[in-house]
Coordinates of C-alpha atoms in Angstrom, one line a residue:
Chain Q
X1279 CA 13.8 -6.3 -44.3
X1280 CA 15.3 -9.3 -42.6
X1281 CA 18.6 -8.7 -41.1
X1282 CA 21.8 -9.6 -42.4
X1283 CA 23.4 -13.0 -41.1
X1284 CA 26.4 -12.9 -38.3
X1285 CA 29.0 -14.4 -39.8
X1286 CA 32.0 -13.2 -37.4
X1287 CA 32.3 -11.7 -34.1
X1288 CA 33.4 -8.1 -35.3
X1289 CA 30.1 -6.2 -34.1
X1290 CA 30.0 -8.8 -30.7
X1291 CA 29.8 -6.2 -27.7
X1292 CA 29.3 -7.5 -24.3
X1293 CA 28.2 -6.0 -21.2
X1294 CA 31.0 -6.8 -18.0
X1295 CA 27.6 -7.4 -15.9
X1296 CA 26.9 -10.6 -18.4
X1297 CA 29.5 -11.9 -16.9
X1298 CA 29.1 -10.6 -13.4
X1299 CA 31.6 -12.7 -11.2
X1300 CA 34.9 -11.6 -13.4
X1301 CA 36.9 -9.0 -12.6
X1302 CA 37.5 -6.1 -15.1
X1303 CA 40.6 -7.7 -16.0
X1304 CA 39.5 -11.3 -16.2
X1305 CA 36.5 -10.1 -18.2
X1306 CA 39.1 -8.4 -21.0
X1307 CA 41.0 -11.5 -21.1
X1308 CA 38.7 -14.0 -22.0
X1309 CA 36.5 -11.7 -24.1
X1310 CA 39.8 -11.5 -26.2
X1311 CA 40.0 -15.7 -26.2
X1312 CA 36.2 -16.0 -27.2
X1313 CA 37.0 -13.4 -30.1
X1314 CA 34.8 -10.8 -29.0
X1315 CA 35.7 -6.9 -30.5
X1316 CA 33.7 -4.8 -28.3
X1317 CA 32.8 -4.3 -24.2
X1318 CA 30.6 -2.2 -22.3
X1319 CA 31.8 -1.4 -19.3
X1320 CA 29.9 -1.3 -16.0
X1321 CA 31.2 1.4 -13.3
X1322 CA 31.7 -0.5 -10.5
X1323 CA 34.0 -2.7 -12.3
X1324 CA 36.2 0.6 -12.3
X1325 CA 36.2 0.7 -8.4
X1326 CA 40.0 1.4 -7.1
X1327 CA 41.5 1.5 -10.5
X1328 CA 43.5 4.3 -12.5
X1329 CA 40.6 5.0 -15.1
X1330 CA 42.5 5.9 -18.1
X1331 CA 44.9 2.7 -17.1
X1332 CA 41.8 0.3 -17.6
X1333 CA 40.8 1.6 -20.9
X1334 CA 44.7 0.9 -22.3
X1335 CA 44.4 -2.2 -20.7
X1336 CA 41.0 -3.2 -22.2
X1337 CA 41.8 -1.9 -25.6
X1338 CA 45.5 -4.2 -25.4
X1339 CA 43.4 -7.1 -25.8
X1340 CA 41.9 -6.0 -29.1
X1341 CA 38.6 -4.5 -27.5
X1342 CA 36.8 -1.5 -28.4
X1343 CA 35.2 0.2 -25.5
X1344 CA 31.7 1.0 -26.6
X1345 CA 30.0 2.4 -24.0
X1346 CA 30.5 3.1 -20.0
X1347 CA 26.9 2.1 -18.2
X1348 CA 25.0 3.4 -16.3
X1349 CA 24.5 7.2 -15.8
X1350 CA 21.1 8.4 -14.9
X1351 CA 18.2 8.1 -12.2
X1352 CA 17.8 12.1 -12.2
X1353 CA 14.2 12.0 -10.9
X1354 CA 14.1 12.5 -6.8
X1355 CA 11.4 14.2 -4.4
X1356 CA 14.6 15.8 -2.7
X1357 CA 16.0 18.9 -4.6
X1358 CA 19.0 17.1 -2.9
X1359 CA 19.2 13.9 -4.4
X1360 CA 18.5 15.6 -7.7
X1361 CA 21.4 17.8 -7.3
X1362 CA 23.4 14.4 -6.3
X1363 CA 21.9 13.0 -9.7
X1364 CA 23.6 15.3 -11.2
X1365 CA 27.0 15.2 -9.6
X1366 CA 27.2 12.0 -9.9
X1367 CA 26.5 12.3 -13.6
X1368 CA 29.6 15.0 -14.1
X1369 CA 31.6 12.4 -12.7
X1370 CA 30.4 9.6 -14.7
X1371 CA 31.2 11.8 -17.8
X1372 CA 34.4 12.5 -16.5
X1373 CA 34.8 8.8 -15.9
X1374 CA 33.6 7.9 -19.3
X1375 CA 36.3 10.6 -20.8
X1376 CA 39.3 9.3 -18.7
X1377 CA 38.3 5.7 -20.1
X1378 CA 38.0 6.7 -23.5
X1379 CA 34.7 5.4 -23.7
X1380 CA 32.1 7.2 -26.5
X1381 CA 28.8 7.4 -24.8
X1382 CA 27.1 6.9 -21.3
X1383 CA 24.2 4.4 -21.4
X1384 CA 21.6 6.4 -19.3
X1385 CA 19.0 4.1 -17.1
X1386 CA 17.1 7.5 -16.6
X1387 CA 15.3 7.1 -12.8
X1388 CA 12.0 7.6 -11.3
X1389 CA 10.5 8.3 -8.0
X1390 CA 7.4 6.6 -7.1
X1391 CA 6.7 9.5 -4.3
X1392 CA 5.7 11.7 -7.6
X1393 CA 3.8 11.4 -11.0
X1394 CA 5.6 10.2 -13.8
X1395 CA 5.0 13.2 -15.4
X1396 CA 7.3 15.5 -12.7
X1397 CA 9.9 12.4 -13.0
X1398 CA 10.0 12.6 -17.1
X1399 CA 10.3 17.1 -16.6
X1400 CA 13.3 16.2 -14.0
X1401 CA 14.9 13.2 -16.4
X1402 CA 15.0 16.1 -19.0
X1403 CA 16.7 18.7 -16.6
X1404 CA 19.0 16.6 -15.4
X1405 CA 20.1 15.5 -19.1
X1406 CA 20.3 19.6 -20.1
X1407 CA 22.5 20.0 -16.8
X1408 CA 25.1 17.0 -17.7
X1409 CA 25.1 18.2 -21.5
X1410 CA 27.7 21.0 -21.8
X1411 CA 30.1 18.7 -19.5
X1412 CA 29.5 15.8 -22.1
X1413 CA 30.3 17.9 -25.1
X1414 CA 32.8 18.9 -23.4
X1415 CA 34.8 15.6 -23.2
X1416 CA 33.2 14.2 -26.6
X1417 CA 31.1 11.6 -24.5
X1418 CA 27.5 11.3 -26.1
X1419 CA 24.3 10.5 -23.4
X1420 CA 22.3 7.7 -24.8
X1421 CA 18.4 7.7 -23.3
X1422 CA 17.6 3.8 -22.4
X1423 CA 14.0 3.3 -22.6
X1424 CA 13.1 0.9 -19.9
X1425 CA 10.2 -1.7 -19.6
X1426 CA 6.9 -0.4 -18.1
X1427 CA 7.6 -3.2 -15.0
X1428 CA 10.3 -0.6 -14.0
X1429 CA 8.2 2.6 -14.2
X1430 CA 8.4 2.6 -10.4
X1431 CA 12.0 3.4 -9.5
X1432 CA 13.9 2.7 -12.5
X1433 CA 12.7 5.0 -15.3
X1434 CA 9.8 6.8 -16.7
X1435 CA 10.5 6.6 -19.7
X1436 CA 9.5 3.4 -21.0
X1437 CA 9.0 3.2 -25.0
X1438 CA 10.9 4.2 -27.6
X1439 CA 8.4 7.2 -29.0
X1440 CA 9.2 8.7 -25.1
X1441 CA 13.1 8.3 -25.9
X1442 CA 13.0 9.5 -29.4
X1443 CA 10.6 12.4 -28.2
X1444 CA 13.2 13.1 -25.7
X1445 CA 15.8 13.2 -27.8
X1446 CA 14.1 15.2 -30.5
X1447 CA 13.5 17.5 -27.8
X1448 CA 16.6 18.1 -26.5
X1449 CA 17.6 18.4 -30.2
X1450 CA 21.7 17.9 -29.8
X1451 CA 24.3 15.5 -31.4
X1452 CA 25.2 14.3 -28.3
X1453 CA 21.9 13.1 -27.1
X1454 CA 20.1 10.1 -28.3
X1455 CA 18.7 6.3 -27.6
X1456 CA 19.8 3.1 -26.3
X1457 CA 17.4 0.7 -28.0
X1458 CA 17.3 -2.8 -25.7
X1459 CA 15.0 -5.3 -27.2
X1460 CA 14.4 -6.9 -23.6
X1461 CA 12.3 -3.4 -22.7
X1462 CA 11.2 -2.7 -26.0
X1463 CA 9.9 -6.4 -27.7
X1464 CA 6.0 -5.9 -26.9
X1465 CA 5.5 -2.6 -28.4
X1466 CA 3.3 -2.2 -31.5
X1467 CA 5.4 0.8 -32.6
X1468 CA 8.9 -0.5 -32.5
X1469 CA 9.6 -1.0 -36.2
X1470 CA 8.1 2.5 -37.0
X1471 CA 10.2 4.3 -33.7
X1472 CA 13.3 2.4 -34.2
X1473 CA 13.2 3.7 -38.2
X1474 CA 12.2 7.4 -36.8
X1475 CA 15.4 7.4 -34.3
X1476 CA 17.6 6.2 -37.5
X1477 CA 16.5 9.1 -39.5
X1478 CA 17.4 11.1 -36.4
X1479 CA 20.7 10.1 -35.9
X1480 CA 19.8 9.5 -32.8
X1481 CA 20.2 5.0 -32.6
X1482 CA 23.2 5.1 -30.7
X1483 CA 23.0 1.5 -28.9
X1484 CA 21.2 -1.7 -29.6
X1485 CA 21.9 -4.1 -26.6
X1486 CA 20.2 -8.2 -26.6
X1487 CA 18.8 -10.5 -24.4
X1488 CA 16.0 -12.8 -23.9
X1489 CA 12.6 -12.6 -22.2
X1490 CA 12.5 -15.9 -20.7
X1491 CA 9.0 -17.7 -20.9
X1492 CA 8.0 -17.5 -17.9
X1493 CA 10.6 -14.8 -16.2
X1494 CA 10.8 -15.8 -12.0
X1495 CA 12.8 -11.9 -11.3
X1496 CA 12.3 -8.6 -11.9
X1497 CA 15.8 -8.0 -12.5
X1498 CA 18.0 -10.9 -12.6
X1499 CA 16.0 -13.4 -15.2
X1500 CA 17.3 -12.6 -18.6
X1501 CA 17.6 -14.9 -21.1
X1502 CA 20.8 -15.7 -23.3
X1503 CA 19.2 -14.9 -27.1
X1504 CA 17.1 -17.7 -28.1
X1505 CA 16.6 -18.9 -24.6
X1506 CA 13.7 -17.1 -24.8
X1507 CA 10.5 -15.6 -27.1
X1508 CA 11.8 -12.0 -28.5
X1509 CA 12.2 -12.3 -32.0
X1510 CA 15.5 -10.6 -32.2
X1511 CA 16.4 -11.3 -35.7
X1512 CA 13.3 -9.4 -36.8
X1513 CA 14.3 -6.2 -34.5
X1514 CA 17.7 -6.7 -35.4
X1515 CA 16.8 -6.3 -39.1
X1516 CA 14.7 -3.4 -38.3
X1517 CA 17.6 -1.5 -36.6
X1518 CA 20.0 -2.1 -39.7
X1519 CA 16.7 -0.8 -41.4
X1520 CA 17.0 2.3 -39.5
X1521 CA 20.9 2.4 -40.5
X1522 CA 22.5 1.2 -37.3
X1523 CA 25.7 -0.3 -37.6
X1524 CA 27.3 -0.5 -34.6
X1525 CA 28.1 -3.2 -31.8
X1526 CA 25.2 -5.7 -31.5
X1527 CA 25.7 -5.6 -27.1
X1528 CA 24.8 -8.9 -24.9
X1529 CA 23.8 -7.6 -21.6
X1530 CA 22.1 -10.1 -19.4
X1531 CA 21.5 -10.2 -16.3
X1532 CA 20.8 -13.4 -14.4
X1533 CA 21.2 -14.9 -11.7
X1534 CA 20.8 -18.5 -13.0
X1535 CA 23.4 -17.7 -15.6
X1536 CA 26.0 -16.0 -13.3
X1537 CA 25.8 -19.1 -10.4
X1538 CA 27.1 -21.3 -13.5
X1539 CA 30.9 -21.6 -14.8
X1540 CA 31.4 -18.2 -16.9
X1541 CA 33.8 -19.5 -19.8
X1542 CA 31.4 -22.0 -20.5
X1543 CA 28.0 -19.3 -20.3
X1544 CA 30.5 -17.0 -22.6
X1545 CA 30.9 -19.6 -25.2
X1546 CA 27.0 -20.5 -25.1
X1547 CA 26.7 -16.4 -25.9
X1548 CA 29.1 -16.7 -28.6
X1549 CA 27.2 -19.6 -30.0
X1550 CA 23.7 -17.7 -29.7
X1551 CA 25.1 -14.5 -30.8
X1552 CA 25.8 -16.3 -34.8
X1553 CA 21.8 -17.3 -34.2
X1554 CA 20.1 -14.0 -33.2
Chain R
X840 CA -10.2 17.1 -14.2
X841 CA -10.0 15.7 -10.9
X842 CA -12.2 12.6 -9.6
X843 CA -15.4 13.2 -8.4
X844 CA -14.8 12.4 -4.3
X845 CA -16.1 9.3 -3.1
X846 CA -18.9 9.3 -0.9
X847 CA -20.7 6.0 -0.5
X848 CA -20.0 2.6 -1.6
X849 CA -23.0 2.5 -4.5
X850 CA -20.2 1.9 -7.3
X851 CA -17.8 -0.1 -5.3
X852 CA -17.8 -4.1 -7.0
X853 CA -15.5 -6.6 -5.2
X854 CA -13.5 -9.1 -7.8
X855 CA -14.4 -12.6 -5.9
X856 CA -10.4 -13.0 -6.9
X857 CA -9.6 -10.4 -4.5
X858 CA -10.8 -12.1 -1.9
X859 CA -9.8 -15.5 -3.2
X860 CA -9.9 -17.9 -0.1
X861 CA -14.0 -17.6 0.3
X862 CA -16.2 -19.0 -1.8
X863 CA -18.9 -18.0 -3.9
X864 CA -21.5 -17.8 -1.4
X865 CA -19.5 -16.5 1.2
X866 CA -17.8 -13.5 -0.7
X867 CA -21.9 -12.5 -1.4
X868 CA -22.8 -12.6 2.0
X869 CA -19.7 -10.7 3.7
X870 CA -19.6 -8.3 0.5
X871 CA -23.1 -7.4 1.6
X872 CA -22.1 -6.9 5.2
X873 CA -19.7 -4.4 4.1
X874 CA -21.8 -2.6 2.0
X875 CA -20.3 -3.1 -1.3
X876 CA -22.6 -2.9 -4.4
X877 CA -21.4 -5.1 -7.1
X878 CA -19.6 -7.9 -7.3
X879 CA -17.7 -9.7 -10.6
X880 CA -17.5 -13.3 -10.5
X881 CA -14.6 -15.4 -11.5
X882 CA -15.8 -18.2 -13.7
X883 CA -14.1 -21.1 -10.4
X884 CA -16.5 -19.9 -8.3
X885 CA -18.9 -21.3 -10.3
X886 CA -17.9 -24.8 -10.8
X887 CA -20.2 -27.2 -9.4
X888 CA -23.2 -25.1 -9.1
X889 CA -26.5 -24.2 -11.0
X890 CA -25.3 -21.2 -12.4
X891 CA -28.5 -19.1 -13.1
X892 CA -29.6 -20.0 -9.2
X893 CA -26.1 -18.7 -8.1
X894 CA -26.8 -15.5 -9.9
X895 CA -30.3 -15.0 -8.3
X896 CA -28.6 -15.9 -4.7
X897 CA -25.8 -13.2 -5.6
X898 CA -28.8 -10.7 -6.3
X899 CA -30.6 -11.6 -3.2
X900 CA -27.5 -9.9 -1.1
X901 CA -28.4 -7.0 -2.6
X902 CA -25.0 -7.1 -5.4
X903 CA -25.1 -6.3 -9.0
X904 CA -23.3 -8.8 -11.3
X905 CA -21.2 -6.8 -13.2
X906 CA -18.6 -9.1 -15.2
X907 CA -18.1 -12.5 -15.2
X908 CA -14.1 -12.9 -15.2
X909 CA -13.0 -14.3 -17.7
X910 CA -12.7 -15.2 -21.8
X911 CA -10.1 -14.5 -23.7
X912 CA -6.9 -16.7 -24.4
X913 CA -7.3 -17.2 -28.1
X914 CA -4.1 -17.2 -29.6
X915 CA -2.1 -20.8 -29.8
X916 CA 0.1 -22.2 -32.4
X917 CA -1.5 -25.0 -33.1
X918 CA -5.0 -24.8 -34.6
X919 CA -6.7 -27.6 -32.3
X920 CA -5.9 -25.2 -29.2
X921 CA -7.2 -22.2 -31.0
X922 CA -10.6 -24.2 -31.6
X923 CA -10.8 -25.3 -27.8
X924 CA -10.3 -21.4 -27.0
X925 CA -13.9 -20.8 -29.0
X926 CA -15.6 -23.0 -27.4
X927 CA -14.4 -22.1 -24.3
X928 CA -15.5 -18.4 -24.9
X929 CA -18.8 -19.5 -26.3
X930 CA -19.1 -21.9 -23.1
X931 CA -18.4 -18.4 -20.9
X932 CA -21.2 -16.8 -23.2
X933 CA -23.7 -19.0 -22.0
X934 CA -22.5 -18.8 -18.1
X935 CA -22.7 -15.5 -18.5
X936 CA -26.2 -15.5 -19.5
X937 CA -27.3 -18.0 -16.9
X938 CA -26.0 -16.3 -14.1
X939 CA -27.3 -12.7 -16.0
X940 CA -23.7 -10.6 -15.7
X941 CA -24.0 -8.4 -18.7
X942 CA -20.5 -8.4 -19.5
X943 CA -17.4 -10.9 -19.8
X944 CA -14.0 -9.8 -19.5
X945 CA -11.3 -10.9 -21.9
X946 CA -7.8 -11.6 -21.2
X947 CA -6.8 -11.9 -24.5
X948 CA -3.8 -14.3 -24.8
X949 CA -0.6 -14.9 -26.4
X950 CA 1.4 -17.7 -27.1
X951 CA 5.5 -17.0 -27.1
X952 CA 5.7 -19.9 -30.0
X953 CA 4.9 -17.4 -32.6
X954 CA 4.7 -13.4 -33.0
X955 CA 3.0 -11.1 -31.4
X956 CA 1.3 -9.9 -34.2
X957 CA -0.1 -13.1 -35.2
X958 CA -1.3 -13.0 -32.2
X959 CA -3.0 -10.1 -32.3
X960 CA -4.5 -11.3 -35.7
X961 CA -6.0 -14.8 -33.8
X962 CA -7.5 -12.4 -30.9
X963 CA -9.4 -10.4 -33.1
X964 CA -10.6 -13.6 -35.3
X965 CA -11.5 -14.8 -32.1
X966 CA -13.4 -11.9 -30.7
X967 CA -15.1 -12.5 -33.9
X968 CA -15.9 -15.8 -34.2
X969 CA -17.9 -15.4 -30.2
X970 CA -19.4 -12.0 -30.9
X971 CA -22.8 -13.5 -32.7
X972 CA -23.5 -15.9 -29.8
X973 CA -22.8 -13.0 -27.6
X974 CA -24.9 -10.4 -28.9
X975 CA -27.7 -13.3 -29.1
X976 CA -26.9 -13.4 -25.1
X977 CA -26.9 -10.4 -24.5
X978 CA -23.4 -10.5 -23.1
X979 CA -20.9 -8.0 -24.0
X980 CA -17.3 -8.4 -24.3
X981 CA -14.8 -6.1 -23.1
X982 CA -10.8 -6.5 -24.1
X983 CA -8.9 -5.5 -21.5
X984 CA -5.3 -4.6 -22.6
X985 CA -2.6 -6.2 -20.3
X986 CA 0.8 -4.9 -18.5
X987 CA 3.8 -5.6 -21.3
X988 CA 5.2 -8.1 -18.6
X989 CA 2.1 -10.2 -19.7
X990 CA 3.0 -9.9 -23.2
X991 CA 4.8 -13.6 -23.3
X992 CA 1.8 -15.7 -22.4
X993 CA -1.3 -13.6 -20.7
X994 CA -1.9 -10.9 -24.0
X995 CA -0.3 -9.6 -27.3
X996 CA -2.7 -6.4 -26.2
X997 CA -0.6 -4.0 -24.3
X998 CA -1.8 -0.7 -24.6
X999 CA -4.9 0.6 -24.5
X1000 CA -4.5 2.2 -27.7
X1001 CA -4.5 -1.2 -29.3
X1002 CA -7.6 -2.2 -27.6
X1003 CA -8.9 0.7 -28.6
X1004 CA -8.0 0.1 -32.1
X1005 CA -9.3 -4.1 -31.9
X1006 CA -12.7 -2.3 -30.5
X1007 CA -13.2 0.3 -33.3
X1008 CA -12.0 -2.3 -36.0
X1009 CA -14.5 -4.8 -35.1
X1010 CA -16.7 -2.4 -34.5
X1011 CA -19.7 -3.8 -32.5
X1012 CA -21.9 -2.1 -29.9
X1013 CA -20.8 -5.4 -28.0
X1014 CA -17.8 -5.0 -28.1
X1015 CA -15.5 -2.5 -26.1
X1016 CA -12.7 -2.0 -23.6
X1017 CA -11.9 -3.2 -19.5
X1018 CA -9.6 -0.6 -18.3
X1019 CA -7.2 -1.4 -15.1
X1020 CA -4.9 0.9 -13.6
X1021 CA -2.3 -2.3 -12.7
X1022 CA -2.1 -2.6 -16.4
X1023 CA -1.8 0.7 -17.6
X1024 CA -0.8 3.5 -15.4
X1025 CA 2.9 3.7 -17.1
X1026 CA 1.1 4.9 -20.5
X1027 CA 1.9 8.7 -21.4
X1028 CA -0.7 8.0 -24.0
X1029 CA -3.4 6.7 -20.9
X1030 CA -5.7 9.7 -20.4
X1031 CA -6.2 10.5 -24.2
X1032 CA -6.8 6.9 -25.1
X1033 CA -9.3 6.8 -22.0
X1034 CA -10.9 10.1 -23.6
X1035 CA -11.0 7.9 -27.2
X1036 CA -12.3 5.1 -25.4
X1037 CA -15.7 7.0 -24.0
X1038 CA -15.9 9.0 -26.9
X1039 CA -16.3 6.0 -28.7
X1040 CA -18.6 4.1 -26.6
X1041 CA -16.2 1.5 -25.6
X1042 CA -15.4 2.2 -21.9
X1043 CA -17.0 -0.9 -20.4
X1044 CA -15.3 -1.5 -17.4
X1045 CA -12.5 0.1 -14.8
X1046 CA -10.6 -1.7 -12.0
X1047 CA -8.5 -0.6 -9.6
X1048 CA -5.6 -1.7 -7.6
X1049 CA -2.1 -0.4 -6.9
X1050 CA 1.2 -1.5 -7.9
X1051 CA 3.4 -2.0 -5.4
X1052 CA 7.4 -0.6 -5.1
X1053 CA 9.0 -3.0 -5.3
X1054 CA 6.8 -5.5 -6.6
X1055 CA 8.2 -9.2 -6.1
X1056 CA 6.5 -11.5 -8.1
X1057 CA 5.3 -11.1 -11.3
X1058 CA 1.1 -12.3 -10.9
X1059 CA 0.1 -11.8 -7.3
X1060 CA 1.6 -9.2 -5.7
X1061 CA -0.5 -6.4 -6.5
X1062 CA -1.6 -3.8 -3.6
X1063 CA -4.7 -2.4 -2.1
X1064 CA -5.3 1.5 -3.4
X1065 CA -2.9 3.6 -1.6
X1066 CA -0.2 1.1 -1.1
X1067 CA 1.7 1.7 -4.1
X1068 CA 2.8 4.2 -6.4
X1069 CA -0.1 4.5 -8.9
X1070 CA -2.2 7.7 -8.7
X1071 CA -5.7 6.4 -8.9
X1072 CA -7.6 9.3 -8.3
X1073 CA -6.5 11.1 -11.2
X1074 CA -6.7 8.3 -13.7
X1075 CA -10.2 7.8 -12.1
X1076 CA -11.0 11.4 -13.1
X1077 CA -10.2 10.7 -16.6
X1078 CA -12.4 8.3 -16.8
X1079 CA -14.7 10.2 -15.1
X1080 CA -14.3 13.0 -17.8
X1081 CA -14.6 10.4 -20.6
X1082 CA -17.9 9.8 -19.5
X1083 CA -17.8 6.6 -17.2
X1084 CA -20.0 6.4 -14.5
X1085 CA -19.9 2.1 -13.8
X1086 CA -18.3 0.5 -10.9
X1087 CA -14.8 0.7 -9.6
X1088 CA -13.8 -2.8 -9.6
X1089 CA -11.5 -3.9 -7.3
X1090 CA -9.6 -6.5 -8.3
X1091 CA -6.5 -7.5 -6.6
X1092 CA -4.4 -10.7 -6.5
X1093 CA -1.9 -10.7 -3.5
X1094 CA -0.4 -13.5 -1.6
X1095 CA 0.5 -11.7 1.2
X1096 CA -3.9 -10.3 1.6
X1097 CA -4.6 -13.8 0.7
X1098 CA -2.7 -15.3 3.4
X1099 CA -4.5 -13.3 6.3
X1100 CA -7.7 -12.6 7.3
X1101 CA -10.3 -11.7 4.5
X1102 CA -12.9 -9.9 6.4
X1103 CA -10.1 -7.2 8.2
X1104 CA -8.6 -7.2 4.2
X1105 CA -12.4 -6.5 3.3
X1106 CA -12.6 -3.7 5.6
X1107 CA -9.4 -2.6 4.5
X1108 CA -10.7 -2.3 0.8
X1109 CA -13.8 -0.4 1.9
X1110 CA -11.4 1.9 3.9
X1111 CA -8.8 2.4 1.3
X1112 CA -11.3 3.0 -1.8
X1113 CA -13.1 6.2 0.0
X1114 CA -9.6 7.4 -0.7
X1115 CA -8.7 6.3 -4.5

């Protein structure tokens, strides 16, 4: 099934890290100009602000809020940090609540001073322990599989199957899968696991980039959609497959994207978002 | 099961990559010195000598040839470069043979001009169109399944379950698997594909490094055992349990070891693999 063609901007979501020099504020406003409908919003871009004031804020210029990123990063050696995980989690559901933002986008940690297999039992625990405070303020926990170049400190869990397994496991309507095709492009399985977390109800978030031919950074290479070789219009069409309908989200990170003029990288994503 | 400890240095090989600033004749004669046992020759270290009289120097240090390193890189959009792979291979079939190393390891390809999948379908073609010459030879092949950062350029086979899969679907005594920690110690599927593997005959090879955390650039900054986060001696014992018993090959491309000393890094990797 090939996906259906973008003809407007009403499922354009983008991250506030895309655009990584603008304030929240400035991001809102010319999000607006460019006719984007949805934002994701990045927690430090909250930093000294009334919470609940931001979200009227943002959603006065005609955006919807789709997610707040990034909770997570439960796994630690120290029964301390874990414990701080955890805190830290409460708070960003609270956050998440007071913006009126629908779902946390969880980058779910790992510890190389143990086996991924203790890191994947504590990601699970600390999901279970967050839970009753997300129900609690109707904020939904979406598991982001990461790439396997991140299995070291950023997450062990690192394919879909592990996400939707996860998920499945923890077996609640608040609980399910941020599907990025940046960490997910290579797998063999991602057709069949992206229709499996459909039929779950668990495909809460599908965010874009590029993988730049050759990537320089670990982190801050990404490419703007077609910049790059990730057949996005095939995953794309295999997440409407799966019955996703939500925001189509543009989070990049780069450095050679952020040192340029951001009005004129946020038109080239507008532009690139009708293609992908 | 755990790995059987390490007592001698009878199954320790030396990649001549590792150790990339001597040449041929030099890596032989300090490798002795040190007491490792094999040795796997990267194909540069042959250029410009008689190959079969390298091989019987090599042996006369007392080393086992136990790859040549490496075939592979079939996939290419355009036909013309897919016929220059073959003959390429079919060249490193006939090194191989001169210089009597049993086995050549494949780094499979990919090109980012078209999808992985068809590159997957030009690998096994490939692997097909060099097996006769091969098994005339002598010379087995062994697909080794690269990290999903590779998956751009270096190979469409990510997993060891797909190289499993290529193996059994071609289906030849000659052809089988190179498994390396580097590439695959993020899998939660890696110690029942490694039983599969043996079970099925197609363990050919194992090499070990470590991946460092953080890791800064994205081909040579892999570590000696022990200096990163990947637990070697367990993936070791399931290899162990599915039946291997060939050489640990060490095989590490670093900048930072390349840039100092090689016979203190040399004593550093016979120090470091009692311990892996």
């Amino acid at each position: 099934m090939s996906a259906q063609p973008i003809n407007d901007l009403s499922k354009l979501c983008i991250h506030t890290i895309t655009t990584k020099p603008w304030s929240l504020e400035e991001a809102a406003e010319n999000y607006e100009k460019a006719g984007v409908k949805g934002i994701s919003v990045w927690r430090q871009y909250l930093g000294g602000r009334d919470i609940a004031a931001a979200g009227e804020r943002i959603r006065s210029h005609g955006l919807e809020i789709v997610s707040l990123v990034r909770g997570g990063f439960f796994p630690a050696v120290s029964e301390r940090n874990r414990e701080l995980a955890i805190q830290d989690n409460l708070k960003a559901v609270e956050e998440a609540a007071a913006l009126r933002a629908p779902m946390i986008v969880l980058v779910c940690g790992a510890d190389p001073g143990q086996s991924l297999e203790t890191s994947r039992k504590q990601i699970r625990e600390g999901i279970e322990k967050v839970l009753p405070q997300a129900i609690e303020h109707g904020v939904k926990l979406a598991i982001e599989p990461l790439h396997p170049m991140y299995a070291d400190t950023r997450s062990a869990v690192n394919t879909l199957r592990q996400a939707n397994e996860m998920a499945e496991a923890i077996g609640s309507d608040y609980v399910g899968v941020a599907a990025d095709v940046y960490h997910l492009w290579w797998d063999p399985d991602l057709r069949e696991e992206l229709l499996r977390c459909g039929r779950n109800g668990n495909l809460f978030a599908f965010h874009i980039c590029d993988w730049m031919s050759p990537t320089v950074d670990f982190l801050n290479d990404r490419g703007l959609m077609g910049e790059g070789c990730i057949d996005i219009p095939t995953i794309r069409g295999w997440a409407e497959e799966a019955g996703f309908s939500g925001f189509n989200e543009v989070e990049i990170f780069s450095d050679r994207h952020w040192a340029g003029d951001q009005n004129e990288f946020l038109n080239k994503i507008v532009s690139s978002y009708y293609h992908c």
